[in-house]
């Protein structure tokens, strides 16, 4: 309720300013209205998506997926977004990677959420890394997609909470990073549905590292 109330309150405020405020400020008011409307729409879409996943209302079609090809397909759009922010976007695909078992639209959404977060938390001049690999865990081989940034990272006390709905860490508050606090929760819900999982680490130095673990097809 609080997350919905904030953009609605701002929209009401700036609609009032359009009536009572200075005419030379109208363009600024309209920009704020557009931003808050987009924020509200994104919040509602994320709430609907995560609720449908949790209630089993999202059709899941798991098929063998070439995740290296997926990374290639995603790279141009995210490269453009990185360039606009003054960032380097590095994609490294592991050779001879076996196909993973996944629902392509859901996996695309999970990866995109991680990349979007990484871009938002990386300061100008930094780098966002996107890597694929095959790794062992609990005596089983998994296909992995790793997203790492060179931003402020996460505190050890924050790690247990990053996949909770609406949780936003200190960096989000300190750097005023936009977001709904649902992206990582949605990643976890998606990976649970796919029979995989998502993990988070604090590598040495700056940044955070998120990994999606997928069953091999």
PDB file of C-alpha atoms in Angstrom:
ATOM      1  CA  UNK A   1       0.000   0.000   0.000  1.00  0.00           C
ATOM      2  CA  UNK A   2       2.826   2.376   0.857  1.00  0.00           C
ATOM      3  CA  UNK A   3       4.613   1.702  -2.444  1.00  0.00           C
ATOM      4  CA  UNK A   4       1.420   2.427  -4.400  1.00  0.00           C
ATOM      5  CA  UNK A   5       0.584   5.499  -2.326  1.00  0.00           C
ATOM      6  CA  UNK A   6       3.843   7.341  -3.025  1.00  0.00           C
ATOM      7  CA  UNK A   7       3.564   7.748  -6.835  1.00  0.00           C
ATOM      8  CA  UNK A   8      -0.194   8.413  -6.569  1.00  0.00           C
ATOM      9  CA  UNK A   9       0.452  11.205  -4.053  1.00  0.00           C
ATOM     10  CA  UNK A  10       3.095  12.719  -6.332  1.00  0.00           C
ATOM     11  CA  UNK A  11       0.754  12.558  -9.329  1.00  0.00           C
ATOM     12  CA  UNK A  12      -1.963  14.337  -7.337  1.00  0.00           C
ATOM     13  CA  UNK A  13       0.522  16.978  -6.179  1.00  0.00           C
ATOM     14  CA  UNK A  14       1.807  17.788  -9.657  1.00  0.00           C
ATOM     15  CA  UNK A  15      -1.663  17.782 -11.215  1.00  0.00           C
ATOM     16  CA  UNK A  16      -2.490  20.453  -8.656  1.00  0.00           C
ATOM     17  CA  UNK A  17       0.649  22.377  -9.571  1.00  0.00           C
ATOM     18  CA  UNK A  18      -0.417  22.353 -13.222  1.00  0.00           C
ATOM     19  CA  UNK A  19      -3.541  24.240 -12.125  1.00  0.00           C
ATOM     20  CA  UNK A  20      -1.979  26.551  -9.531  1.00  0.00           C
ATOM     21  CA  UNK A  21       1.736  26.621 -10.298  1.00  0.00           C
ATOM     22  CA  UNK A  22       3.827  28.895 -12.471  1.00  0.00           C
ATOM     23  CA  UNK A  23       3.181  28.477 -16.223  1.00  0.00           C
ATOM     24  CA  UNK A  24       6.921  28.461 -16.970  1.00  0.00           C
ATOM     25  CA  UNK A  25       7.222  25.342 -14.777  1.00  0.00           C
ATOM     26  CA  UNK A  26       4.607  23.328 -16.666  1.00  0.00           C
ATOM     27  CA  UNK A  27       7.168  21.381 -18.704  1.00  0.00           C
ATOM     28  CA  UNK A  28       8.942  20.354 -15.498  1.00  0.00           C
ATOM     29  CA  UNK A  29       5.650  19.329 -13.883  1.00  0.00           C
ATOM     30  CA  UNK A  30       4.743  17.210 -16.921  1.00  0.00           C
ATOM     31  CA  UNK A  31       8.123  15.460 -16.817  1.00  0.00           C
ATOM     32  CA  UNK A  32       7.544  14.546 -13.179  1.00  0.00           C
ATOM     33  CA  UNK A  33       4.016  13.323 -13.960  1.00  0.00           C
ATOM     34  CA  UNK A  34       5.370  11.140 -16.752  1.00  0.00           C
ATOM     35  CA  UNK A  35       8.060   9.714 -14.477  1.00  0.00           C
ATOM     36  CA  UNK A  36       5.636   8.948 -11.646  1.00  0.00           C
ATOM     37  CA  UNK A  37       3.058   7.457 -14.017  1.00  0.00           C
ATOM     38  CA  UNK A  38       5.746   5.167 -15.468  1.00  0.00           C
ATOM     39  CA  UNK A  39       6.834   4.232 -11.942  1.00  0.00           C
ATOM     40  CA  UNK A  40       3.250   3.407 -10.940  1.00  0.00           C
ATOM     41  CA  UNK A  41       2.662   1.355 -14.086  1.00  0.00           C
ATOM     42  CA  UNK A  42       5.890  -0.612 -13.536  1.00  0.00           C
ATOM     43  CA  UNK A  43       4.948  -1.303  -9.922  1.00  0.00           C
ATOM     44  CA  UNK A  44       1.503  -2.604 -10.888  1.00  0.00           C
ATOM     45  CA  UNK A  45       2.929  -4.757 -13.699  1.00  0.00           C
ATOM     46  CA  UNK A  46       5.526  -6.263 -11.340  1.00  0.00           C
ATOM     47  CA  UNK A  47       2.917  -6.914  -8.648  1.00  0.00           C
ATOM     48  CA  UNK A  48       0.654  -8.677 -11.139  1.00  0.00           C
ATOM     49  CA  UNK A  49       3.526 -10.718 -12.584  1.00  0.00           C
ATOM     50  CA  UNK A  50       4.874 -11.915  -9.249  1.00  0.00           C
ATOM     51  CA  UNK A  51       1.362 -12.671  -7.940  1.00  0.00           C
ATOM     52  CA  UNK A  52       0.522 -14.719 -11.039  1.00  0.00           C
ATOM     53  CA  UNK A  53       3.763 -16.658 -10.660  1.00  0.00           C
ATOM     54  CA  UNK A  54       3.118 -17.373  -7.001  1.00  0.00           C
ATOM     55  CA  UNK A  55      -0.479 -18.474  -7.658  1.00  0.00           C
ATOM     56  CA  UNK A  56       0.549 -20.731 -10.533  1.00  0.00           C
ATOM     57  CA  UNK A  57      -1.364 -18.642 -13.081  1.00  0.00           C
ATOM     58  CA  UNK A  58       1.632 -18.164 -15.379  1.00  0.00           C
ATOM     59  CA  UNK A  59       1.971 -20.797 -18.091  1.00  0.00           C
ATOM     60  CA  UNK A  60       5.452 -22.324 -17.929  1.00  0.00           C
ATOM     61  CA  UNK A  61       6.869 -24.062 -20.989  1.00  0.00           C
ATOM     62  CA  UNK A  62      10.315 -25.443 -20.222  1.00  0.00           C
ATOM     63  CA  UNK A  63      12.366 -26.346 -23.289  1.00  0.00           C
ATOM     64  CA  UNK A  64      16.103 -26.667 -24.048  1.00  0.00           C
ATOM     65  CA  UNK A  65      17.494 -23.126 -24.270  1.00  0.00           C
ATOM     66  CA  UNK A  66      20.817 -22.007 -25.728  1.00  0.00           C
ATOM     67  CA  UNK A  67      21.653 -19.413 -23.075  1.00  0.00           C
ATOM     68  CA  UNK A  68      24.665 -18.161 -25.038  1.00  0.00           C
ATOM     69  CA  UNK A  69      22.322 -17.265 -27.888  1.00  0.00           C
ATOM     70  CA  UNK A  70      20.009 -15.573 -25.387  1.00  0.00           C
ATOM     71  CA  UNK A  71      22.923 -13.434 -24.158  1.00  0.00           C
ATOM     72  CA  UNK A  72      23.782 -12.459 -27.746  1.00  0.00           C
ATOM     73  CA  UNK A  73      20.171 -11.463 -28.371  1.00  0.00           C
ATOM     74  CA  UNK A  74      20.013  -9.359 -25.209  1.00  0.00           C
ATOM     75  CA  UNK A  75      23.376  -7.659 -25.669  1.00  0.00           C
ATOM     76  CA  UNK A  76      22.490  -4.881 -28.201  1.00  0.00           C
ATOM     77  CA  UNK A  77      19.716  -3.315 -26.084  1.00  0.00           C
ATOM     78  CA  UNK A  78      21.662  -3.505 -22.841  1.00  0.00           C
ATOM     79  CA  UNK A  79      24.811  -2.262 -24.575  1.00  0.00           C
ATOM     80  CA  UNK A  80      22.888   0.843 -25.628  1.00  0.00           C
ATOM     81  CA  UNK A  81      21.597   1.348 -22.095  1.00  0.00           C
ATOM     82  CA  UNK A  82      25.135   0.971 -20.704  1.00  0.00           C
ATOM     83  CA  UNK A  83      26.557   3.447 -23.227  1.00  0.00           C
ATOM     84  CA  UNK A  84      23.938   6.027 -22.240  1.00  0.00           C
ATOM     85  CA  UNK A  85      25.108   5.723 -18.627  1.00  0.00           C
ATOM     86  CA  UNK A  86      28.801   5.864 -19.480  1.00  0.00           C
ATOM     87  CA  UNK A  87      29.339   2.211 -18.552  1.00  0.00           C
ATOM     88  CA  UNK A  88      31.130  -0.738 -20.100  1.00  0.00           C
ATOM     89  CA  UNK A  89      28.986  -3.821 -20.741  1.00  0.00           C
ATOM     90  CA  UNK A  90      31.024  -7.008 -21.071  1.00  0.00           C
ATOM     91  CA  UNK A  91      29.548 -10.325 -22.213  1.00  0.00           C
ATOM     92  CA  UNK A  92      31.614 -13.519 -21.986  1.00  0.00           C
ATOM     93  CA  UNK A  93      29.995 -16.731 -23.232  1.00  0.00           C
ATOM     94  CA  UNK A  94      31.464 -20.067 -22.150  1.00  0.00           C
ATOM     95  CA  UNK A  95      32.386 -22.239 -25.168  1.00  0.00           C
ATOM     96  CA  UNK A  96      30.535 -25.523 -25.771  1.00  0.00           C
ATOM     97  CA  UNK A  97      27.879 -24.656 -23.204  1.00  0.00           C
ATOM     98  CA  UNK A  98      25.163 -27.353 -23.106  1.00  0.00           C
ATOM     99  CA  UNK A  99      21.522 -26.228 -23.384  1.00  0.00           C
ATOM    100  CA  UNK A 100      19.647 -25.435 -20.200  1.00  0.00           C
ATOM    101  CA  UNK A 101      16.073 -26.320 -19.336  1.00  0.00           C
ATOM    102  CA  UNK A 102      14.056 -23.118 -19.058  1.00  0.00           C
ATOM    103  CA  UNK A 103      11.036 -21.097 -20.097  1.00  0.00           C
ATOM    104  CA  UNK A 104      12.587 -18.548 -22.451  1.00  0.00           C
ATOM    105  CA  UNK A 105      10.333 -15.525 -21.690  1.00  0.00           C
ATOM    106  CA  UNK A 106      10.623 -16.057 -17.932  1.00  0.00           C
ATOM    107  CA  UNK A 107      14.382 -16.570 -18.082  1.00  0.00           C
ATOM    108  CA  UNK A 108      14.724 -13.442 -20.221  1.00  0.00           C
ATOM    109  CA  UNK A 109      12.818 -11.478 -17.599  1.00  0.00           C
ATOM    110  CA  UNK A 110      14.993 -12.776 -14.765  1.00  0.00           C
ATOM    111  CA  UNK A 111      18.231 -11.954 -16.604  1.00  0.00           C
ATOM    112  CA  UNK A 112      16.925  -8.539 -17.618  1.00  0.00           C
ATOM    113  CA  UNK A 113      16.000  -7.712 -14.021  1.00  0.00           C
ATOM    114  CA  UNK A 114      19.546  -8.526 -12.884  1.00  0.00           C
ATOM    115  CA  UNK A 115      21.151  -6.500 -15.674  1.00  0.00           C
ATOM    116  CA  UNK A 116      18.865  -3.529 -15.040  1.00  0.00           C
ATOM    117  CA  UNK A 117      19.801  -3.566 -11.349  1.00  0.00           C
ATOM    118  CA  UNK A 118      23.503  -3.803 -12.172  1.00  0.00           C
ATOM    119  CA  UNK A 119      23.315  -0.833 -14.552  1.00  0.00           C
ATOM    120  CA  UNK A 120      21.389   1.244 -12.012  1.00  0.00           C
ATOM    121  CA  UNK A 121      23.912   0.612  -9.218  1.00  0.00           C
ATOM    122  CA  UNK A 122      27.114   1.038 -11.221  1.00  0.00           C
ATOM    123  CA  UNK A 123      28.598   4.565 -11.274  1.00  0.00           C
ATOM    124  CA  UNK A 124      29.700   6.168 -14.533  1.00  0.00           C
ATOM    125  CA  UNK A 125      32.959   4.663 -15.751  1.00  0.00           C
ATOM    126  CA  UNK A 126      32.191   1.283 -14.185  1.00  0.00           C
ATOM    127  CA  UNK A 127      31.556  -2.107 -15.771  1.00  0.00           C
ATOM    128  CA  UNK A 128      28.719  -4.613 -15.801  1.00  0.00           C
ATOM    129  CA  UNK A 129      29.752  -8.187 -16.563  1.00  0.00           C
ATOM    130  CA  UNK A 130      27.483 -10.887 -17.982  1.00  0.00           C
ATOM    131  CA  UNK A 131      29.013 -14.377 -18.040  1.00  0.00           C
ATOM    132  CA  UNK A 132      27.733 -17.867 -18.810  1.00  0.00           C
ATOM    133  CA  UNK A 133      29.336 -21.072 -17.582  1.00  0.00           C
ATOM    134  CA  UNK A 134      28.820 -24.663 -16.454  1.00  0.00           C
ATOM    135  CA  UNK A 135      29.406 -25.178 -12.744  1.00  0.00           C
ATOM    136  CA  UNK A 136      29.111 -28.011 -10.255  1.00  0.00           C
ATOM    137  CA  UNK A 137      26.888 -27.809  -7.203  1.00  0.00           C
ATOM    138  CA  UNK A 138      25.845 -30.677  -4.926  1.00  0.00           C
ATOM    139  CA  UNK A 139      27.515 -33.144  -7.306  1.00  0.00           C
ATOM    140  CA  UNK A 140      25.386 -31.949 -10.238  1.00  0.00           C
ATOM    141  CA  UNK A 141      26.276 -29.813 -13.264  1.00  0.00           C
ATOM    142  CA  UNK A 142      24.334 -26.595 -13.778  1.00  0.00           C
ATOM    143  CA  UNK A 143      24.261 -23.961 -16.502  1.00  0.00           C
ATOM    144  CA  UNK A 144      24.861 -20.564 -14.919  1.00  0.00           C
ATOM    145  CA  UNK A 145      24.304 -16.938 -15.889  1.00  0.00           C
ATOM    146  CA  UNK A 146      26.240 -14.469 -13.749  1.00  0.00           C
ATOM    147  CA  UNK A 147      25.741 -10.707 -13.574  1.00  0.00           C
ATOM    148  CA  UNK A 148      28.350  -8.670 -11.703  1.00  0.00           C
ATOM    149  CA  UNK A 149      28.669  -4.923 -11.307  1.00  0.00           C
ATOM    150  CA  UNK A 150      31.288  -2.538  -9.951  1.00  0.00           C
ATOM    151  CA  UNK A 151      28.879  -0.534  -7.816  1.00  0.00           C
ATOM    152  CA  UNK A 152      28.764  -0.049  -4.022  1.00  0.00           C
ATOM    153  CA  UNK A 153      27.871  -3.675  -3.343  1.00  0.00           C
ATOM    154  CA  UNK A 154      25.833  -5.058  -0.458  1.00  0.00           C
ATOM    155  CA  UNK A 155      26.485  -5.233   3.246  1.00  0.00           C
ATOM    156  CA  UNK A 156      26.705  -8.681   4.817  1.00  0.00           C
ATOM    157  CA  UNK A 157      23.602  -7.845   6.844  1.00  0.00           C
ATOM    158  CA  UNK A 158      21.688  -7.125   3.627  1.00  0.00           C
ATOM    159  CA  UNK A 159      22.422 -10.414   1.843  1.00  0.00           C
ATOM    160  CA  UNK A 160      19.694 -12.467   3.625  1.00  0.00           C
ATOM    161  CA  UNK A 161      17.034  -9.925   2.611  1.00  0.00           C
ATOM    162  CA  UNK A 162      17.777  -9.032  -1.022  1.00  0.00           C
ATOM    163  CA  UNK A 163      15.156 -11.447  -2.435  1.00  0.00           C
ATOM    164  CA  UNK A 164      12.363 -10.193  -0.168  1.00  0.00           C
ATOM    165  CA  UNK A 165       9.575  -8.195  -1.781  1.00  0.00           C
ATOM    166  CA  UNK A 166       9.982  -4.402  -1.577  1.00  0.00           C
ATOM    167  CA  UNK A 167      13.355  -4.736   0.157  1.00  0.00           C
ATOM    168  CA  UNK A 168      15.694  -1.950  -0.904  1.00  0.00           C
ATOM    169  CA  UNK A 169      19.192  -1.788   0.527  1.00  0.00           C
ATOM    170  CA  UNK A 170      21.262   1.130   1.706  1.00  0.00           C
ATOM    171  CA  UNK A 171      22.690   1.772  -1.757  1.00  0.00           C
ATOM    172  CA  UNK A 172      19.182   2.270  -3.191  1.00  0.00           C
ATOM    173  CA  UNK A 173      18.422   4.850  -0.523  1.00  0.00           C
ATOM    174  CA  UNK A 174      21.819   6.562  -0.585  1.00  0.00           C
ATOM    175  CA  UNK A 175      22.056   6.807  -4.378  1.00  0.00           C
ATOM    176  CA  UNK A 176      18.302   7.327  -4.910  1.00  0.00           C
ATOM    177  CA  UNK A 177      18.192   4.455  -7.401  1.00  0.00           C
ATOM    178  CA  UNK A 178      14.714   4.113  -8.937  1.00  0.00           C
ATOM    179  CA  UNK A 179      12.902   0.812  -8.591  1.00  0.00           C
ATOM    180  CA  UNK A 180      10.015  -1.064  -7.031  1.00  0.00           C
ATOM    181  CA  UNK A 181      11.933  -3.494  -4.826  1.00  0.00           C
ATOM    182  CA  UNK A 182      10.301  -6.402  -6.669  1.00  0.00           C
ATOM    183  CA  UNK A 183      12.883  -7.244  -9.342  1.00  0.00           C
ATOM    184  CA  UNK A 184      14.987  -9.620  -7.249  1.00  0.00           C
ATOM    185  CA  UNK A 185      11.937 -11.178  -5.608  1.00  0.00           C
ATOM    186  CA  UNK A 186      10.630 -11.899  -9.099  1.00  0.00           C
ATOM    187  CA  UNK A 187      13.971 -13.458 -10.095  1.00  0.00           C
ATOM    188  CA  UNK A 188      13.735 -15.832  -7.142  1.00  0.00           C
ATOM    189  CA  UNK A 189      10.118 -16.732  -7.931  1.00  0.00           C
ATOM    190  CA  UNK A 190      11.005 -17.419 -11.571  1.00  0.00           C
ATOM    191  CA  UNK A 191      14.002 -19.568 -10.719  1.00  0.00           C
ATOM    192  CA  UNK A 192      11.968 -21.555  -8.188  1.00  0.00           C
ATOM    193  CA  UNK A 193       9.374 -22.261 -10.894  1.00  0.00           C
ATOM    194  CA  UNK A 194      12.122 -23.373 -13.300  1.00  0.00           C
ATOM    195  CA  UNK A 195      13.582 -25.808 -10.778  1.00  0.00           C
ATOM    196  CA  UNK A 196      16.730 -23.728 -10.397  1.00  0.00           C
ATOM    197  CA  UNK A 197      17.812 -21.017  -7.989  1.00  0.00           C
ATOM    198  CA  UNK A 198      19.455 -17.611  -7.745  1.00  0.00           C
ATOM    199  CA  UNK A 199      22.359 -16.726  -5.448  1.00  0.00           C
ATOM    200  CA  UNK A 200      24.070 -13.511  -4.408  1.00  0.00           C
ATOM    201  CA  UNK A 201      27.658 -12.902  -3.354  1.00  0.00           C
ATOM    202  CA  UNK A 202      29.874 -10.000  -2.350  1.00  0.00           C
ATOM    203  CA  UNK A 203      33.071 -10.468  -4.370  1.00  0.00           C
ATOM    204  CA  UNK A 204      36.297  -8.886  -3.172  1.00  0.00           C
ATOM    205  CA  UNK A 205      36.332  -5.189  -3.928  1.00  0.00           C
ATOM    206  CA  UNK A 206      33.303  -3.363  -5.270  1.00  0.00           C
ATOM    207  CA  UNK A 207      30.030  -4.622  -6.567  1.00  0.00           C
ATOM    208  CA  UNK A 208      27.553  -7.443  -6.191  1.00  0.00           C
ATOM    209  CA  UNK A 209      27.429 -10.757  -8.018  1.00  0.00           C
ATOM    210  CA  UNK A 210      24.176 -12.561  -8.835  1.00  0.00           C
ATOM    211  CA  UNK A 211      24.030 -16.020 -10.415  1.00  0.00           C
ATOM    212  CA  UNK A 212      21.113 -17.857 -11.980  1.00  0.00           C
ATOM    213  CA  UNK A 213      21.479 -21.656 -11.764  1.00  0.00           C
ATOM    214  CA  UNK A 214      19.607 -23.687 -14.393  1.00  0.00           C
ATOM    215  CA  UNK A 215      19.192 -27.419 -14.813  1.00  0.00           C
ATOM    216  CA  UNK A 216      20.799 -28.864 -17.918  1.00  0.00           C
ATOM    217  CA  UNK A 217      18.392 -30.085 -20.592  1.00  0.00           C
TER     218      UNK A 217
END
